[in-house]
mmCIF file with all atom_site columns, C-alpha atoms in Angstrom:
data_model
loop_
_atom_site.group_PDB
_atom_site.id
_atom_site.type_symbol
_atom_site.label_atom_id
_atom_site.label_alt_id
_atom_site.label_comp_id
_atom_site.label_asym_id
_atom_site.label_entity_id
_atom_site.label_seq_id
_atom_site.pdbx_PDB_ins_code
_atom_site.Cartn_x
_atom_site.Cartn_y
_atom_site.Cartn_z
_atom_site.occupancy
_atom_site.B_iso_or_equiv
_atom_site.pdbx_formal_charge
_atom_site.auth_seq_id
_atom_site.auth_comp_id
_atom_site.auth_asym_id
_atom_site.auth_atom_id
_atom_site.pdbx_PDB_model_num
ATOM 1   C CA . MET E 1 1   ? -10.303 -17.672 -1.163  1.00 69.00 ? 8   MET E CA 1
ATOM 2   C CA . ALA E 1 2   ? -8.568  -14.913 -3.012  1.00 88.00 ? 9   ALA E CA 1
ATOM 3   C CA . ILE E 1 3   ? -7.272  -11.375 -2.781  1.00 93.00 ? 10  ILE E CA 1
ATOM 4   C CA . THR E 1 4   ? -6.899  -9.551  -6.102  1.00 94.00 ? 11  THR E CA 1
ATOM 5   C CA . LEU E 1 5   ? -5.300  -6.368  -7.390  1.00 95.00 ? 12  LEU E CA 1
ATOM 6   C CA . THR E 1 6   ? -6.474  -4.230  -10.243 1.00 96.00 ? 13  THR E CA 1
ATOM 7   C CA . GLU E 1 7   ? -3.947  -3.390  -12.937 1.00 96.00 ? 14  GLU E CA 1
ATOM 8   C CA . ALA E 1 8   ? -3.725  0.158   -11.552 1.00 96.00 ? 15  ALA E CA 1
ATOM 9   C CA . ALA E 1 9   ? -2.856  -1.124  -8.080  1.00 96.00 ? 16  ALA E CA 1
ATOM 10  C CA . ALA E 1 10  ? -0.298  -3.584  -9.485  1.00 96.00 ? 17  ALA E CA 1
ATOM 11  C CA . ARG E 1 11  ? 1.363   -0.791  -11.519 1.00 96.00 ? 18  ARG E CA 1
ATOM 12  C CA . HIS E 1 12  ? 1.590   1.465   -8.471  1.00 95.00 ? 19  HIS E CA 1
ATOM 13  C CA . VAL E 1 13  ? 3.115   -1.279  -6.282  1.00 96.00 ? 20  VAL E CA 1
ATOM 14  C CA . THR E 1 14  ? 5.560   -2.302  -9.027  1.00 96.00 ? 21  THR E CA 1
ATOM 15  C CA . ARG E 1 15  ? 6.723   1.276   -9.556  1.00 95.00 ? 22  ARG E CA 1
ATOM 16  C CA . TYR E 1 16  ? 7.112   1.876   -5.805  1.00 94.00 ? 23  TYR E CA 1
ATOM 17  C CA . LEU E 1 17  ? 9.110   -1.336  -5.302  1.00 95.00 ? 24  LEU E CA 1
ATOM 18  C CA . ALA E 1 18  ? 11.370  -0.425  -8.263  1.00 95.00 ? 25  ALA E CA 1
ATOM 19  C CA . ARG E 1 19  ? 12.055  3.052   -6.772  1.00 95.00 ? 26  ARG E CA 1
ATOM 20  C CA . ARG E 1 20  ? 12.623  1.489   -3.387  1.00 92.00 ? 27  ARG E CA 1
ATOM 21  C CA . GLY E 1 21  ? 15.165  -0.922  -4.887  1.00 92.00 ? 28  GLY E CA 1
ATOM 22  C CA . LYS E 1 22  ? 13.882  -3.964  -2.998  1.00 92.00 ? 29  LYS E CA 1
ATOM 23  C CA . GLY E 1 23  ? 10.731  -5.673  -1.896  1.00 93.00 ? 30  GLY E CA 1
ATOM 24  C CA . LEU E 1 24  ? 8.777   -8.853  -2.301  1.00 93.00 ? 31  LEU E CA 1
ATOM 25  C CA . GLY E 1 25  ? 5.310   -7.297  -2.528  1.00 95.00 ? 32  GLY E CA 1
ATOM 26  C CA . VAL E 1 26  ? 2.693   -5.932  -0.134  1.00 95.00 ? 33  VAL E CA 1
ATOM 27  C CA . ARG E 1 27  ? 1.179   -7.273  3.059   1.00 95.00 ? 34  ARG E CA 1
ATOM 28  C CA . LEU E 1 28  ? -2.531  -6.680  3.543   1.00 93.00 ? 35  LEU E CA 1
ATOM 29  C CA . GLY E 1 29  ? -4.212  -7.211  6.891   1.00 91.00 ? 36  GLY E CA 1
ATOM 30  C CA . VAL E 1 30  ? -6.632  -5.782  9.416   1.00 90.00 ? 37  VAL E CA 1
ATOM 31  C CA . LYS E 1 31  ? -6.206  -4.288  12.858  1.00 88.00 ? 38  LYS E CA 1
ATOM 32  C CA . THR E 1 32  ? -8.702  -3.517  15.581  1.00 85.00 ? 39  THR E CA 1
ATOM 33  C CA . THR E 1 33  ? -9.347  0.231   15.712  1.00 77.00 ? 40  THR E CA 1
ATOM 34  C CA . GLY E 1 34  ? -11.733 3.070   14.896  1.00 62.00 ? 41  GLY E CA 1
ATOM 35  C CA . CYS E 1 35  ? -15.445 3.512   15.437  1.00 65.00 ? 42  CYS E CA 1
ATOM 36  C CA . SER E 1 36  ? -16.508 0.542   13.350  1.00 59.00 ? 43  SER E CA 1
ATOM 37  C CA . GLY E 1 37  ? -14.015 -1.927  14.795  1.00 80.00 ? 44  GLY E CA 1
ATOM 38  C CA . LEU E 1 38  ? -11.515 -2.866  12.054  1.00 85.00 ? 45  LEU E CA 1
ATOM 39  C CA . ALA E 1 39  ? -9.146  -0.967  9.774   1.00 86.00 ? 46  ALA E CA 1
ATOM 40  C CA . TYR E 1 40  ? -7.044  -2.088  6.858   1.00 85.00 ? 47  TYR E CA 1
ATOM 41  C CA . LYS E 1 41  ? -3.269  -2.120  7.129   1.00 91.00 ? 48  LYS E CA 1
ATOM 42  C CA . LEU E 1 42  ? -1.098  -2.199  4.071   1.00 92.00 ? 49  LEU E CA 1
ATOM 43  C CA . GLU E 1 43  ? 2.686   -2.242  4.022   1.00 94.00 ? 50  GLU E CA 1
ATOM 44  C CA . TYR E 1 44  ? 5.502   -3.065  1.655   1.00 94.00 ? 51  TYR E CA 1
ATOM 45  C CA . VAL E 1 45  ? 7.285   -6.251  2.630   1.00 95.00 ? 52  VAL E CA 1
ATOM 46  C CA . ASP E 1 46  ? 10.789  -7.579  2.071   1.00 95.00 ? 53  ASP E CA 1
ATOM 47  C CA . GLU E 1 47  ? 10.445  -11.070 3.550   1.00 94.00 ? 54  GLU E CA 1
ATOM 48  C CA . GLN E 1 48  ? 7.676   -13.638 3.652   1.00 94.00 ? 55  GLN E CA 1
ATOM 49  C CA . ALA E 1 49  ? 6.675   -14.954 7.101   1.00 94.00 ? 56  ALA E CA 1
ATOM 50  C CA . PRO E 1 50  ? 6.183   -18.739 7.322   1.00 95.00 ? 57  PRO E CA 1
ATOM 51  C CA . GLU E 1 51  ? 2.462   -18.355 8.091   1.00 95.00 ? 58  GLU E CA 1
ATOM 52  C CA . ASP E 1 52  ? 1.738   -15.895 5.251   1.00 95.00 ? 59  ASP E CA 1
ATOM 53  C CA . ILE E 1 53  ? -0.774  -16.853 2.580   1.00 95.00 ? 60  ILE E CA 1
ATOM 54  C CA . VAL E 1 54  ? 0.407   -15.539 -0.800  1.00 95.00 ? 61  VAL E CA 1
ATOM 55  C CA . PHE E 1 55  ? -1.715  -14.402 -3.735  1.00 95.00 ? 62  PHE E CA 1
ATOM 56  C CA . GLU E 1 56  ? -0.232  -13.059 -6.972  1.00 95.00 ? 63  GLU E CA 1
ATOM 57  C CA . ASN E 1 57  ? -1.905  -10.763 -9.484  1.00 94.00 ? 64  ASN E CA 1
ATOM 58  C CA . HIS E 1 58  ? -0.347  -8.961  -12.447 1.00 95.00 ? 65  HIS E CA 1
ATOM 59  C CA . GLY E 1 59  ? 3.114   -10.012 -11.214 1.00 94.00 ? 66  GLY E CA 1
ATOM 60  C CA . VAL E 1 60  ? 2.632   -8.569  -7.702  1.00 96.00 ? 67  VAL E CA 1
ATOM 61  C CA . LYS E 1 61  ? 2.593   -10.704 -4.548  1.00 95.00 ? 68  LYS E CA 1
ATOM 62  C CA . VAL E 1 62  ? 0.040   -9.933  -1.846  1.00 96.00 ? 69  VAL E CA 1
ATOM 63  C CA . LEU E 1 63  ? 0.836   -11.540 1.504   1.00 96.00 ? 70  LEU E CA 1
ATOM 64  C CA . ILE E 1 64  ? -1.930  -12.098 4.066   1.00 95.00 ? 71  ILE E CA 1
ATOM 65  C CA . ASP E 1 65  ? -1.709  -13.311 7.634   1.00 91.00 ? 72  ASP E CA 1
ATOM 66  C CA . PRO E 1 66  ? -4.203  -16.153 8.253   1.00 92.00 ? 73  PRO E CA 1
ATOM 67  C CA . LYS E 1 67  ? -6.065  -14.263 11.013  1.00 91.00 ? 74  LYS E CA 1
ATOM 68  C CA . SER E 1 68  ? -6.886  -11.386 8.648   1.00 91.00 ? 75  SER E CA 1
ATOM 69  C CA . LEU E 1 69  ? -8.020  -13.545 5.750   1.00 92.00 ? 76  LEU E CA 1
ATOM 70  C CA . ALA E 1 70  ? -11.465 -14.232 7.291   1.00 89.00 ? 77  ALA E CA 1
ATOM 71  C CA . TYR E 1 71  ? -12.194 -10.477 7.220   1.00 88.00 ? 78  TYR E CA 1
ATOM 72  C CA . ILE E 1 72  ? -10.769 -9.660  3.791   1.00 90.00 ? 79  ILE E CA 1
ATOM 73  C CA . ASP E 1 73  ? -11.326 -12.776 1.699   1.00 93.00 ? 80  ASP E CA 1
ATOM 74  C CA . GLY E 1 74  ? -12.565 -11.722 -1.738  1.00 93.00 ? 81  GLY E CA 1
ATOM 75  C CA . THR E 1 75  ? -11.176 -8.174  -1.426  1.00 93.00 ? 82  THR E CA 1
ATOM 76  C CA . GLU E 1 76  ? -9.969  -6.355  -4.507  1.00 95.00 ? 83  GLU E CA 1
ATOM 77  C CA . LEU E 1 77  ? -7.240  -3.758  -3.994  1.00 94.00 ? 84  LEU E CA 1
ATOM 78  C CA . ASP E 1 78  ? -7.456  -0.813  -6.379  1.00 95.00 ? 85  ASP E CA 1
ATOM 79  C CA . PHE E 1 79  ? -5.365  2.340   -6.735  1.00 95.00 ? 86  PHE E CA 1
ATOM 80  C CA . VAL E 1 80  ? -7.413  5.457   -7.594  1.00 95.00 ? 87  VAL E CA 1
ATOM 81  C CA . ARG E 1 81  ? -6.840  9.123   -8.311  1.00 92.00 ? 88  ARG E CA 1
ATOM 82  C CA . GLU E 1 82  ? -9.721  11.483  -7.462  1.00 89.00 ? 89  GLU E CA 1
ATOM 83  C CA . GLY E 1 83  ? -8.879  15.113  -8.028  1.00 89.00 ? 90  GLY E CA 1
ATOM 84  C CA . LEU E 1 84  ? -5.717  15.906  -6.128  1.00 89.00 ? 91  LEU E CA 1
ATOM 85  C CA . ASN E 1 85  ? -5.976  12.752  -3.955  1.00 90.00 ? 92  ASN E CA 1
ATOM 86  C CA . GLU E 1 86  ? -4.708  9.314   -4.726  1.00 92.00 ? 93  GLU E CA 1
ATOM 87  C CA . GLY E 1 87  ? -4.533  6.094   -2.757  1.00 92.00 ? 94  GLY E CA 1
ATOM 88  C CA . PHE E 1 88  ? -5.538  2.515   -2.379  1.00 91.00 ? 95  PHE E CA 1
ATOM 89  C CA . ARG E 1 89  ? -9.210  1.566   -2.280  1.00 90.00 ? 96  ARG E CA 1
ATOM 90  C CA . PHE E 1 90  ? -10.359 -1.681  -0.698  1.00 89.00 ? 97  PHE E CA 1
ATOM 91  C CA . ILE E 1 91  ? -13.389 -3.318  -2.341  1.00 88.00 ? 98  ILE E CA 1
ATOM 92  C CA . ASN E 1 92  ? -14.370 -5.886  0.271   1.00 86.00 ? 99  ASN E CA 1
ATOM 93  C CA . PRO E 1 93  ? -17.529 -7.991  -0.225  1.00 86.00 ? 100 PRO E CA 1
ATOM 94  C CA . ASN E 1 94  ? -17.489 -8.839  3.544   1.00 78.00 ? 101 ASN E CA 1
ATOM 95  C CA . GLU E 1 95  ? -17.862 -5.201  4.582   1.00 76.00 ? 102 GLU E CA 1
ATOM 96  C CA . ARG E 1 96  ? -21.233 -4.526  6.182   1.00 71.00 ? 103 ARG E CA 1
ATOM 97  C CA . ASP E 1 97  ? -20.671 -1.004  7.393   1.00 67.00 ? 104 ASP E CA 1
ATOM 98  C CA . ARG E 1 98  ? -18.046 1.728   7.207   1.00 68.00 ? 105 ARG E CA 1
ATOM 99  C CA . CYS E 1 99  ? -17.580 4.615   9.618   1.00 61.00 ? 106 CYS E CA 1
ATOM 100 C CA . GLY E 1 100 ? -18.319 8.145   8.399   1.00 55.00 ? 107 GLY E CA 1
ATOM 101 C CA . CYS E 1 101 ? -14.660 9.131   8.169   1.00 56.00 ? 108 CYS E CA 1
ATOM 102 C CA . GLY E 1 102 ? -13.851 6.038   6.075   1.00 55.00 ? 109 GLY E CA 1
ATOM 103 C CA . GLU E 1 103 ? -11.105 4.925   8.445   1.00 64.00 ? 110 GLU E CA 1
ATOM 104 C CA . SER E 1 104 ? -12.673 1.737   9.755   1.00 61.00 ? 111 SER E CA 1
ATOM 105 C CA . PHE E 1 105 ? -15.205 -0.929  8.803   1.00 67.00 ? 112 PHE E CA 1
ATOM 106 C CA . ARG E 1 106 ? -17.303 -3.776  10.196  1.00 65.00 ? 113 ARG E CA 1
ATOM 107 C CA . VAL E 1 107 ? -17.968 -7.243  8.770   1.00 73.00 ? 114 VAL E CA 1
#
């Protein structure tokens, strides 16, 4: 079981936390929504919850709630720039389908 970050994602998170002036890392999870059923949720976090599972890559902590881990185990979090757009990309080997708008996915 593992969640990984690319170097680009780790650099982006590290820079953002430095500008923010605080933060432990990022929390990655899933929520029920959209046309395919699940959507990723990503937020900066200041405190670890007792139930959090923690992974660390390139000096950045990624916290996962145990309920989400079944859906995102093996996921790599990347940060990409495409033209004028930039953002996180989730490379999830458990994904079986993604809705047309890219907002939600199914495992």
